[in-house]
mmCIF file of N, CA and C in Angstrom:
data_model
loop_
_atom_site.group_PDB
_atom_site.id
_atom_site.type_symbol
_atom_site.label_atom_id
_atom_site.label_comp_id
_atom_site.label_asym_id
_atom_site.label_seq_id
_atom_site.Cartn_x
_atom_site.Cartn_y
_atom_site.Cartn_z
ATOM 1 N N UNK A 1 31.358 -3.107 -6.076
ATOM 2 C CA UNK A 1 30.180 -3.950 -5.958
ATOM 3 C C UNK A 1 29.296 -3.476 -4.814
ATOM 4 N N UNK A 2 28.031 -3.619 -5.012
ATOM 5 C CA UNK A 2 27.042 -3.325 -3.983
ATOM 6 C C UNK A 2 26.243 -4.594 -3.725
ATOM 7 N N UNK A 3 26.146 -4.969 -2.472
ATOM 8 C CA UNK A 3 25.342 -6.122 -2.104
ATOM 9 C C UNK A 3 24.030 -5.627 -1.483
ATOM 10 N N UNK A 4 22.939 -6.219 -1.930
ATOM 11 C CA UNK A 4 21.612 -5.818 -1.466
ATOM 12 C C UNK A 4 20.884 -7.028 -0.902
ATOM 13 N N UNK A 5 20.301 -6.858 0.265
ATOM 14 C CA UNK A 5 19.576 -7.951 0.900
ATOM 15 C C UNK A 5 18.212 -7.458 1.356
ATOM 16 N N UNK A 6 17.170 -8.020 0.751
ATOM 17 C CA UNK A 6 15.809 -7.639 1.118
ATOM 18 C C UNK A 6 15.300 -8.480 2.280
ATOM 19 N N UNK A 7 14.365 -7.909 3.011
ATOM 20 C CA UNK A 7 13.695 -8.643 4.087
ATOM 21 C C UNK A 7 12.318 -8.049 4.302
ATOM 22 N N UNK A 8 11.472 -8.801 5.002
ATOM 23 C CA UNK A 8 10.168 -8.272 5.376
ATOM 24 C C UNK A 8 8.995 -8.826 4.602
ATOM 25 N N UNK A 9 9.249 -9.658 3.622
ATOM 26 C CA UNK A 9 8.145 -10.241 2.874
ATOM 27 C C UNK A 9 7.349 -11.212 3.720
ATOM 28 N N UNK A 10 6.220 -11.649 3.170
ATOM 29 C CA UNK A 10 5.395 -12.608 3.882
ATOM 30 C C UNK A 10 4.006 -12.696 3.305
ATOM 31 N N UNK A 11 3.114 -13.280 4.087
ATOM 32 C CA UNK A 11 1.719 -13.465 3.693
ATOM 33 C C UNK A 11 0.850 -12.485 4.457
ATOM 34 N N UNK A 12 -0.026 -11.796 3.742
ATOM 35 C CA UNK A 12 -0.917 -10.814 4.371
ATOM 36 C C UNK A 12 -2.257 -10.862 3.669
ATOM 37 N N UNK A 13 -3.303 -10.533 4.407
ATOM 38 C CA UNK A 13 -4.631 -10.485 3.802
ATOM 39 C C UNK A 13 -4.824 -9.198 3.021
ATOM 40 N N UNK A 14 -5.697 -9.253 2.049
ATOM 41 C CA UNK A 14 -6.032 -8.055 1.277
ATOM 42 C C UNK A 14 -6.489 -6.946 2.220
ATOM 43 N N UNK A 15 -5.997 -5.748 1.935
ATOM 44 C CA UNK A 15 -6.298 -4.608 2.785
ATOM 45 C C UNK A 15 -5.286 -4.386 3.885
ATOM 46 N N UNK A 16 -4.410 -5.348 4.070
ATOM 47 C CA UNK A 16 -3.394 -5.245 5.105
ATOM 48 C C UNK A 16 -2.167 -4.477 4.657
ATOM 49 N N UNK A 17 -1.178 -4.455 5.550
ATOM 50 C CA UNK A 17 0.050 -3.715 5.299
ATOM 51 C C UNK A 17 1.265 -4.607 5.519
ATOM 52 N N UNK A 18 2.339 -4.225 4.856
ATOM 53 C CA UNK A 18 3.596 -4.954 4.986
ATOM 54 C C UNK A 18 4.720 -3.962 4.699
ATOM 55 N N UNK A 19 5.830 -4.104 5.419
ATOM 56 C CA UNK A 19 6.983 -3.253 5.178
ATOM 57 C C UNK A 19 8.185 -4.064 4.748
ATOM 58 N N UNK A 20 8.824 -3.636 3.687
ATOM 59 C CA UNK A 20 10.029 -4.284 3.196
ATOM 60 C C UNK A 20 11.233 -3.411 3.504
ATOM 61 N N UNK A 21 12.360 -4.062 3.717
ATOM 62 C CA UNK A 21 13.629 -3.376 3.901
ATOM 63 C C UNK A 21 14.651 -3.953 2.943
ATOM 64 N N UNK A 22 15.609 -3.132 2.579
ATOM 65 C CA UNK A 22 16.706 -3.575 1.738
ATOM 66 C C UNK A 22 17.984 -2.959 2.292
ATOM 67 N N UNK A 23 18.841 -3.808 2.831
ATOM 68 C CA UNK A 23 20.102 -3.357 3.409
ATOM 69 C C UNK A 23 21.212 -3.458 2.380
ATOM 70 N N UNK A 24 21.962 -2.403 2.250
ATOM 71 C CA UNK A 24 23.049 -2.344 1.267
ATOM 72 C C UNK A 24 24.403 -2.366 1.956
ATOM 73 N N UNK A 25 25.373 -2.907 1.257
ATOM 74 C CA UNK A 25 26.749 -2.904 1.748
ATOM 75 C C UNK A 25 27.687 -2.900 0.564
ATOM 76 N N UNK A 26 28.909 -2.502 0.816
ATOM 77 C CA UNK A 26 29.932 -2.595 -0.201
ATOM 78 C C UNK A 26 30.407 -1.279 -0.777
ATOM 79 N N UNK A 27 29.522 -0.328 -0.929
ATOM 80 C CA UNK A 27 29.894 0.988 -1.459
ATOM 81 C C UNK A 27 29.149 2.059 -0.660
ATOM 82 N N UNK A 28 29.425 3.300 -0.968
ATOM 83 C CA UNK A 28 28.758 4.399 -0.267
ATOM 84 C C UNK A 28 27.305 4.467 -0.696
ATOM 85 N N UNK A 29 26.430 4.107 0.208
ATOM 86 C CA UNK A 29 25.008 3.976 -0.109
ATOM 87 C C UNK A 29 24.415 5.269 -0.642
ATOM 88 N N UNK A 30 24.830 6.385 -0.088
ATOM 89 C CA UNK A 30 24.239 7.664 -0.477
ATOM 90 C C UNK A 30 24.596 8.079 -1.901
ATOM 91 N N UNK A 31 25.469 7.350 -2.545
ATOM 92 C CA UNK A 31 25.824 7.628 -3.944
ATOM 93 C C UNK A 31 24.897 6.927 -4.930
ATOM 94 N N UNK A 32 23.938 6.146 -4.414
ATOM 95 C CA UNK A 32 23.093 5.318 -5.270
ATOM 96 C C UNK A 32 21.627 5.686 -5.131
ATOM 97 N N UNK A 33 20.986 5.857 -6.285
ATOM 98 C CA UNK A 33 19.532 5.886 -6.290
ATOM 99 C C UNK A 33 19.050 4.445 -6.133
ATOM 100 N N UNK A 34 17.905 4.314 -5.468
ATOM 101 C CA UNK A 34 17.412 2.978 -5.151
ATOM 102 C C UNK A 34 16.006 2.777 -5.688
ATOM 103 N N UNK A 35 15.739 1.581 -6.154
ATOM 104 C CA UNK A 35 14.422 1.270 -6.683
ATOM 105 C C UNK A 35 13.880 -0.030 -6.136
ATOM 106 N N UNK A 36 12.574 -0.146 -6.213
ATOM 107 C CA UNK A 36 11.892 -1.413 -5.928
ATOM 108 C C UNK A 36 11.162 -1.866 -7.195
ATOM 109 N N UNK A 37 11.310 -3.133 -7.497
ATOM 110 C CA UNK A 37 10.616 -3.762 -8.619
ATOM 111 C C UNK A 37 9.924 -5.011 -8.100
ATOM 112 N N UNK A 38 9.037 -5.554 -8.914
ATOM 113 C CA UNK A 38 8.390 -6.811 -8.527
ATOM 114 C C UNK A 38 8.158 -7.673 -9.754
ATOM 115 N N UNK A 39 8.057 -8.962 -9.508
ATOM 116 C CA UNK A 39 7.831 -9.894 -10.598
ATOM 117 C C UNK A 39 6.885 -10.991 -10.138
ATOM 118 N N UNK A 40 5.738 -11.062 -10.796
ATOM 119 C CA UNK A 40 4.761 -12.105 -10.518
ATOM 120 C C UNK A 40 5.027 -13.290 -11.448
ATOM 121 N N UNK A 41 4.573 -14.473 -11.073
ATOM 122 C CA UNK A 41 4.796 -15.646 -11.920
ATOM 123 C C UNK A 41 4.271 -15.446 -13.330
ATOM 124 N N UNK A 42 5.100 -15.748 -14.309
ATOM 125 C CA UNK A 42 4.694 -15.640 -15.696
ATOM 126 C C UNK A 42 4.667 -14.231 -16.247
ATOM 127 N N UNK A 43 5.099 -13.266 -15.438
ATOM 128 C CA UNK A 43 5.085 -11.867 -15.886
ATOM 129 C C UNK A 43 6.493 -11.294 -15.867
ATOM 130 N N UNK A 44 6.653 -10.192 -16.563
ATOM 131 C CA UNK A 44 7.943 -9.518 -16.581
ATOM 132 C C UNK A 44 8.116 -8.705 -15.299
ATOM 133 N N UNK A 45 9.367 -8.425 -15.003
ATOM 134 C CA UNK A 45 9.666 -7.602 -13.840
ATOM 135 C C UNK A 45 9.153 -6.190 -14.097
ATOM 136 N N UNK A 46 8.461 -5.624 -13.110
ATOM 137 C CA UNK A 46 7.878 -4.305 -13.305
ATOM 138 C C UNK A 46 8.311 -3.341 -12.204
ATOM 139 N N UNK A 47 8.359 -2.099 -12.580
ATOM 140 C CA UNK A 47 8.752 -1.017 -11.690
ATOM 141 C C UNK A 47 7.684 -0.780 -10.631
ATOM 142 N N UNK A 48 8.131 -0.520 -9.407
ATOM 143 C CA UNK A 48 7.226 -0.190 -8.317
ATOM 144 C C UNK A 48 7.473 1.242 -7.827
ATOM 145 N N UNK A 49 8.705 1.531 -7.451
ATOM 146 C CA UNK A 49 9.011 2.858 -6.899
ATOM 147 C C UNK A 49 10.514 3.079 -6.947
ATOM 148 N N UNK A 50 10.905 4.353 -6.914
ATOM 149 C CA UNK A 50 12.319 4.669 -6.865
ATOM 150 C C UNK A 50 12.533 5.941 -6.064
ATOM 151 N N UNK A 51 13.748 6.119 -5.563
ATOM 152 C CA UNK A 51 14.064 7.263 -4.721
ATOM 153 C C UNK A 51 15.464 7.742 -5.072
ATOM 154 N N UNK A 52 15.635 9.048 -5.099
ATOM 155 C CA UNK A 52 16.930 9.610 -5.440
ATOM 156 C C UNK A 52 17.936 9.447 -4.301
ATOM 157 N N UNK A 53 19.170 9.788 -4.575
ATOM 158 C CA UNK A 53 20.252 9.542 -3.615
ATOM 159 C C UNK A 53 20.009 10.193 -2.263
ATOM 160 N N UNK A 54 19.498 11.399 -2.270
ATOM 161 C CA UNK A 54 19.272 12.118 -1.011
ATOM 162 C C UNK A 54 17.918 11.795 -0.389
ATOM 163 N N UNK A 55 17.051 11.187 -1.193
ATOM 164 C CA UNK A 55 15.691 10.944 -0.733
ATOM 165 C C UNK A 55 14.738 12.082 -1.011
ATOM 166 N N UNK A 56 15.222 13.107 -1.703
ATOM 167 C CA UNK A 56 14.396 14.285 -1.941
ATOM 168 C C UNK A 56 13.261 14.029 -2.911
ATOM 169 N N UNK A 57 13.474 13.101 -3.836
ATOM 170 C CA UNK A 57 12.467 12.833 -4.858
ATOM 171 C C UNK A 57 12.135 11.349 -4.906
ATOM 172 N N UNK A 58 10.847 11.070 -5.076
ATOM 173 C CA UNK A 58 10.371 9.694 -5.203
ATOM 174 C C UNK A 58 9.431 9.599 -6.392
ATOM 175 N N UNK A 59 9.378 8.424 -6.980
ATOM 176 C CA UNK A 59 8.520 8.187 -8.134
ATOM 177 C C UNK A 59 7.867 6.815 -7.967
ATOM 178 N N UNK A 60 6.626 6.718 -8.410
ATOM 179 C CA UNK A 60 5.856 5.499 -8.199
ATOM 180 C C UNK A 60 5.160 5.049 -9.477
ATOM 181 N N UNK A 61 4.962 3.744 -9.565
ATOM 182 C CA UNK A 61 4.082 3.213 -10.596
ATOM 183 C C UNK A 61 2.651 3.630 -10.270
ATOM 184 N N UNK A 62 1.866 3.846 -11.300
ATOM 185 C CA UNK A 62 0.483 4.265 -11.084
ATOM 186 C C UNK A 62 -0.291 3.256 -10.248
ATOM 187 N N UNK A 63 0.039 1.997 -10.411
ATOM 188 C CA UNK A 63 -0.705 0.937 -9.729
ATOM 189 C C UNK A 63 -0.503 0.948 -8.210
ATOM 190 N N UNK A 64 0.547 1.611 -7.734
ATOM 191 C CA UNK A 64 0.819 1.618 -6.290
ATOM 192 C C UNK A 64 0.763 3.016 -5.690
ATOM 193 N N UNK A 65 0.614 4.010 -6.514
ATOM 194 C CA UNK A 65 0.613 5.394 -6.028
ATOM 195 C C UNK A 65 -0.504 5.596 -5.003
ATOM 196 N N UNK A 66 -0.140 6.200 -3.895
ATOM 197 C CA UNK A 66 -1.121 6.422 -2.840
ATOM 198 C C UNK A 66 -1.223 5.285 -1.840
ATOM 199 N N UNK A 67 -0.648 4.133 -2.179
ATOM 200 C CA UNK A 67 -0.689 2.976 -1.280
ATOM 201 C C UNK A 67 0.700 2.604 -0.759
ATOM 202 N N UNK A 68 1.709 2.777 -1.593
ATOM 203 C CA UNK A 68 3.070 2.406 -1.225
ATOM 204 C C UNK A 68 3.899 3.665 -0.991
ATOM 205 N N UNK A 69 4.876 3.552 -0.091
ATOM 206 C CA UNK A 69 5.790 4.651 0.181
ATOM 207 C C UNK A 69 7.222 4.131 0.222
ATOM 208 N N UNK A 70 8.075 4.722 -0.594
ATOM 209 C CA UNK A 70 9.499 4.385 -0.561
ATOM 210 C C UNK A 70 10.221 5.436 0.262
ATOM 211 N N UNK A 71 11.195 4.982 1.039
ATOM 212 C CA UNK A 71 12.002 5.907 1.832
ATOM 213 C C UNK A 71 13.387 5.297 2.013
ATOM 214 N N UNK A 72 14.302 6.098 2.529
ATOM 215 C CA UNK A 72 15.652 5.593 2.732
ATOM 216 C C UNK A 72 16.266 6.240 3.955
ATOM 217 N N UNK A 73 17.194 5.524 4.546
ATOM 218 C CA UNK A 73 17.983 6.036 5.663
ATOM 219 C C UNK A 73 19.442 5.839 5.278
ATOM 220 N N UNK A 74 20.093 6.895 4.841
ATOM 221 C CA UNK A 74 21.475 6.767 4.358
ATOM 222 C C UNK A 74 22.442 6.418 5.490
ATOM 223 N N UNK A 75 22.126 6.804 6.697
ATOM 224 C CA UNK A 75 22.995 6.460 7.825
ATOM 225 C C UNK A 75 22.978 4.956 8.102
ATOM 226 N N UNK A 76 21.858 4.311 7.743
ATOM 227 C CA UNK A 76 21.727 2.872 7.957
ATOM 228 C C UNK A 76 21.906 2.075 6.671
ATOM 229 N N UNK A 77 22.173 2.789 5.572
ATOM 230 C CA UNK A 77 22.352 2.123 4.262
ATOM 231 C C UNK A 77 21.174 1.206 3.940
ATOM 232 N N UNK A 78 19.985 1.729 4.148
ATOM 233 C CA UNK A 78 18.785 0.913 3.981
ATOM 234 C C UNK A 78 17.704 1.702 3.240
ATOM 235 N N UNK A 79 17.023 1.013 2.357
ATOM 236 C CA UNK A 79 15.861 1.570 1.677
ATOM 237 C C UNK A 79 14.645 0.742 2.096
ATOM 238 N N UNK A 80 13.511 1.423 2.184
ATOM 239 C CA UNK A 80 12.299 0.792 2.681
ATOM 240 C C UNK A 80 11.163 0.914 1.665
ATOM 241 N N UNK A 81 10.227 -0.006 1.769
ATOM 242 C CA UNK A 81 8.997 0.092 0.993
ATOM 243 C C UNK A 81 7.844 -0.256 1.925
ATOM 244 N N UNK A 82 7.065 0.742 2.282
ATOM 245 C CA UNK A 82 5.885 0.524 3.101
ATOM 246 C C UNK A 82 4.701 0.328 2.177
ATOM 247 N N UNK A 83 4.025 -0.795 2.351
ATOM 248 C CA UNK A 83 2.924 -1.159 1.463
ATOM 249 C C UNK A 83 1.636 -1.243 2.276
ATOM 250 N N UNK A 84 0.683 -0.396 1.937
ATOM 251 C CA UNK A 84 -0.612 -0.362 2.604
ATOM 252 C C UNK A 84 -1.720 -0.717 1.621
ATOM 253 N N UNK A 85 -2.874 -1.038 2.160
ATOM 254 C CA UNK A 85 -4.041 -1.369 1.329
ATOM 255 C C UNK A 85 -3.678 -2.381 0.253
ATOM 256 N N UNK A 86 -3.022 -3.427 0.661
ATOM 257 C CA UNK A 86 -2.526 -4.423 -0.295
ATOM 258 C C UNK A 86 -3.666 -5.156 -0.985
ATOM 259 N N UNK A 87 -3.410 -5.509 -2.229
ATOM 260 C CA UNK A 87 -4.373 -6.209 -3.067
ATOM 261 C C UNK A 87 -3.771 -7.535 -3.523
ATOM 262 N N UNK A 88 -4.602 -8.509 -3.869
ATOM 263 C CA UNK A 88 -4.057 -9.777 -4.374
ATOM 264 C C UNK A 88 -3.136 -9.590 -5.566
ATOM 265 N N UNK A 89 -3.399 -8.594 -6.388
ATOM 266 C CA UNK A 89 -2.545 -8.357 -7.564
ATOM 267 C C UNK A 89 -1.174 -7.785 -7.203
ATOM 268 N N UNK A 90 -0.957 -7.470 -5.937
ATOM 269 C CA UNK A 90 0.370 -7.053 -5.488
ATOM 270 C C UNK A 90 1.271 -8.252 -5.201
ATOM 271 N N UNK A 91 0.711 -9.445 -5.260
ATOM 272 C CA UNK A 91 1.492 -10.657 -5.014
ATOM 273 C C UNK A 91 2.607 -10.799 -6.039
ATOM 274 N N UNK A 92 3.834 -10.934 -5.542
ATOM 275 C CA UNK A 92 5.005 -11.010 -6.420
ATOM 276 C C UNK A 92 6.252 -11.193 -5.561
ATOM 277 N N UNK A 93 7.351 -11.456 -6.233
ATOM 278 C CA UNK A 93 8.663 -11.348 -5.590
ATOM 279 C C UNK A 93 9.111 -9.899 -5.764
ATOM 280 N N UNK A 94 9.473 -9.283 -4.657
ATOM 281 C CA UNK A 94 9.895 -7.886 -4.670
ATOM 282 C C UNK A 94 11.417 -7.792 -4.582
ATOM 283 N N UNK A 95 11.981 -6.990 -5.471
ATOM 284 C CA UNK A 95 13.426 -6.821 -5.547
ATOM 285 C C UNK A 95 13.797 -5.359 -5.312
ATOM 286 N N UNK A 96 14.888 -5.136 -4.598
ATOM 287 C CA UNK A 96 15.434 -3.790 -4.579
ATOM 288 C C UNK A 96 16.619 -3.754 -5.545
ATOM 289 N N UNK A 97 16.894 -2.553 -6.013
ATOM 290 C CA UNK A 97 17.937 -2.377 -7.014
ATOM 291 C C UNK A 97 18.620 -1.035 -6.797
ATOM 292 N N UNK A 98 19.866 -0.947 -7.260
ATOM 293 C CA UNK A 98 20.656 0.268 -7.066
ATOM 294 C C UNK A 98 21.290 0.703 -8.372
ATOM 295 N N UNK A 99 21.342 2.027 -8.550
ATOM 296 C CA UNK A 99 22.035 2.608 -9.688
ATOM 297 C C UNK A 99 22.817 3.806 -9.180
ATOM 298 N N UNK A 100 24.055 3.935 -9.667
ATOM 299 C CA UNK A 100 24.930 4.998 -9.173
ATOM 300 C C UNK A 100 24.519 6.346 -9.737
ATOM 301 N N UNK A 101 24.574 7.368 -8.906
ATOM 302 C CA UNK A 101 24.430 8.736 -9.355
ATOM 303 C C UNK A 101 23.006 9.218 -9.541
ATOM 304 N N UNK A 102 22.879 10.190 -10.437
ATOM 305 C CA UNK A 102 21.597 10.832 -10.660
ATOM 306 C C UNK A 102 20.629 9.882 -11.359
ATOM 307 N N UNK A 103 19.371 10.006 -11.002
ATOM 308 C CA UNK A 103 18.339 9.165 -11.592
ATOM 309 C C UNK A 103 17.957 9.733 -12.956
ATOM 310 N N UNK A 104 17.943 8.880 -13.967
ATOM 311 C CA UNK A 104 17.558 9.353 -15.299
ATOM 312 C C UNK A 104 16.057 9.200 -15.487
ATOM 313 N N UNK A 105 15.588 9.671 -16.624
ATOM 314 C CA UNK A 105 14.165 9.574 -16.928
ATOM 315 C C UNK A 105 13.731 8.130 -17.180
ATOM 316 N N UNK A 106 14.692 7.233 -17.310
ATOM 317 C CA UNK A 106 14.383 5.812 -17.517
ATOM 318 C C UNK A 106 14.323 5.050 -16.198
ATOM 319 N N UNK A 107 13.981 5.729 -15.120
ATOM 320 C CA UNK A 107 14.053 5.121 -13.799
ATOM 321 C C UNK A 107 13.140 3.904 -13.640
ATOM 322 N N UNK A 108 12.178 3.742 -14.543
ATOM 323 C CA UNK A 108 11.262 2.609 -14.433
ATOM 324 C C UNK A 108 11.742 1.384 -15.215
ATOM 325 N N UNK A 109 12.902 1.471 -15.830
ATOM 326 C CA UNK A 109 13.434 0.351 -16.599
ATOM 327 C C UNK A 109 14.403 -0.473 -15.764
ATOM 328 N N UNK A 110 14.177 -1.771 -15.644
ATOM 329 C CA UNK A 110 15.115 -2.613 -14.883
ATOM 330 C C UNK A 110 16.544 -2.527 -15.414
ATOM 331 N N UNK A 111 16.704 -2.343 -16.710
ATOM 332 C CA UNK A 111 18.034 -2.318 -17.316
ATOM 333 C C UNK A 111 18.874 -1.141 -16.836
ATOM 334 N N UNK A 112 18.233 -0.115 -16.248
ATOM 335 C CA UNK A 112 18.979 1.039 -15.759
ATOM 336 C C UNK A 112 19.808 0.691 -14.531
ATOM 337 N N UNK A 113 19.358 -0.271 -13.752
ATOM 338 C CA UNK A 113 19.935 -0.553 -12.444
ATOM 339 C C UNK A 113 21.074 -1.558 -12.540
ATOM 340 N N UNK A 114 22.118 -1.296 -11.744
ATOM 341 C CA UNK A 114 23.341 -2.091 -11.823
ATOM 342 C C UNK A 114 23.374 -3.258 -10.857
ATOM 343 N N UNK A 115 22.711 -3.107 -9.717
ATOM 344 C CA UNK A 115 22.801 -4.112 -8.665
ATOM 345 C C UNK A 115 21.396 -4.486 -8.198
ATOM 346 N N UNK A 116 21.247 -5.775 -7.879
ATOM 347 C CA UNK A 116 19.952 -6.311 -7.488
ATOM 348 C C UNK A 116 20.085 -7.199 -6.257
ATOM 349 N N UNK A 117 19.039 -7.198 -5.447
ATOM 350 C CA UNK A 117 18.952 -8.149 -4.359
ATOM 351 C C UNK A 117 18.386 -9.462 -4.850
ATOM 352 N N UNK A 118 18.256 -10.401 -3.925
ATOM 353 C CA UNK A 118 17.794 -11.741 -4.292
ATOM 354 C C UNK A 118 16.272 -11.846 -4.302
ATOM 355 N N UNK A 119 15.602 -10.840 -3.755
ATOM 356 C CA UNK A 119 14.148 -10.814 -3.782
ATOM 357 C C UNK A 119 13.514 -11.366 -2.515
ATOM 358 N N UNK A 120 12.317 -10.884 -2.234
ATOM 359 C CA UNK A 120 11.542 -11.379 -1.101
ATOM 360 C C UNK A 120 10.089 -11.544 -1.541
ATOM 361 N N UNK A 121 9.481 -12.646 -1.162
ATOM 362 C CA UNK A 121 8.125 -12.971 -1.615
ATOM 363 C C UNK A 121 7.093 -12.214 -0.794
ATOM 364 N N UNK A 122 6.154 -11.600 -1.504
ATOM 365 C CA UNK A 122 4.986 -10.982 -0.884
ATOM 366 C C UNK A 122 3.749 -11.661 -1.461
ATOM 367 N N UNK A 123 2.921 -12.207 -0.596
ATOM 368 C CA UNK A 123 1.705 -12.876 -1.023
ATOM 369 C C UNK A 123 0.519 -12.227 -0.327
ATOM 370 N N UNK A 124 -0.448 -11.779 -1.125
ATOM 371 C CA UNK A 124 -1.641 -11.135 -0.589
ATOM 372 C C UNK A 124 -2.830 -12.034 -0.879
ATOM 373 N N UNK A 125 -3.463 -12.498 0.170
ATOM 374 C CA UNK A 125 -4.610 -13.396 0.012
ATOM 375 C C UNK A 125 -5.910 -12.604 -0.033
ATOM 376 N N UNK A 126 -6.865 -13.122 -0.790
ATOM 377 C CA UNK A 126 -8.145 -12.415 -0.936
ATOM 378 C C UNK A 126 -9.128 -12.839 0.134
#
């Protein structure tokens, strides 16, 4: 089992920045690719970004490319999401997720991931 705990959410004005963290425990963190997803009220959970086990490769949703940055620190068993130039449409509950081993081409599908955090609310005011 892998336990994931997100932190860092909050309220920010449009154009501002916010950083999220997700601390993992329970298994060897470096064996897991990590992803961030988000879910707005009344909408399905959508892919935001993902990072491979070593951190060598990252992938982003088009809607956040150039504004968000995913990174990881395997020594601290933590994955991060730095969010800049935030927009009201970024408002959602943000979840981190983990999947063991190599990242497949389905990295944007929630069903690929085995473990999920409880989520942290991000609200962007206009």
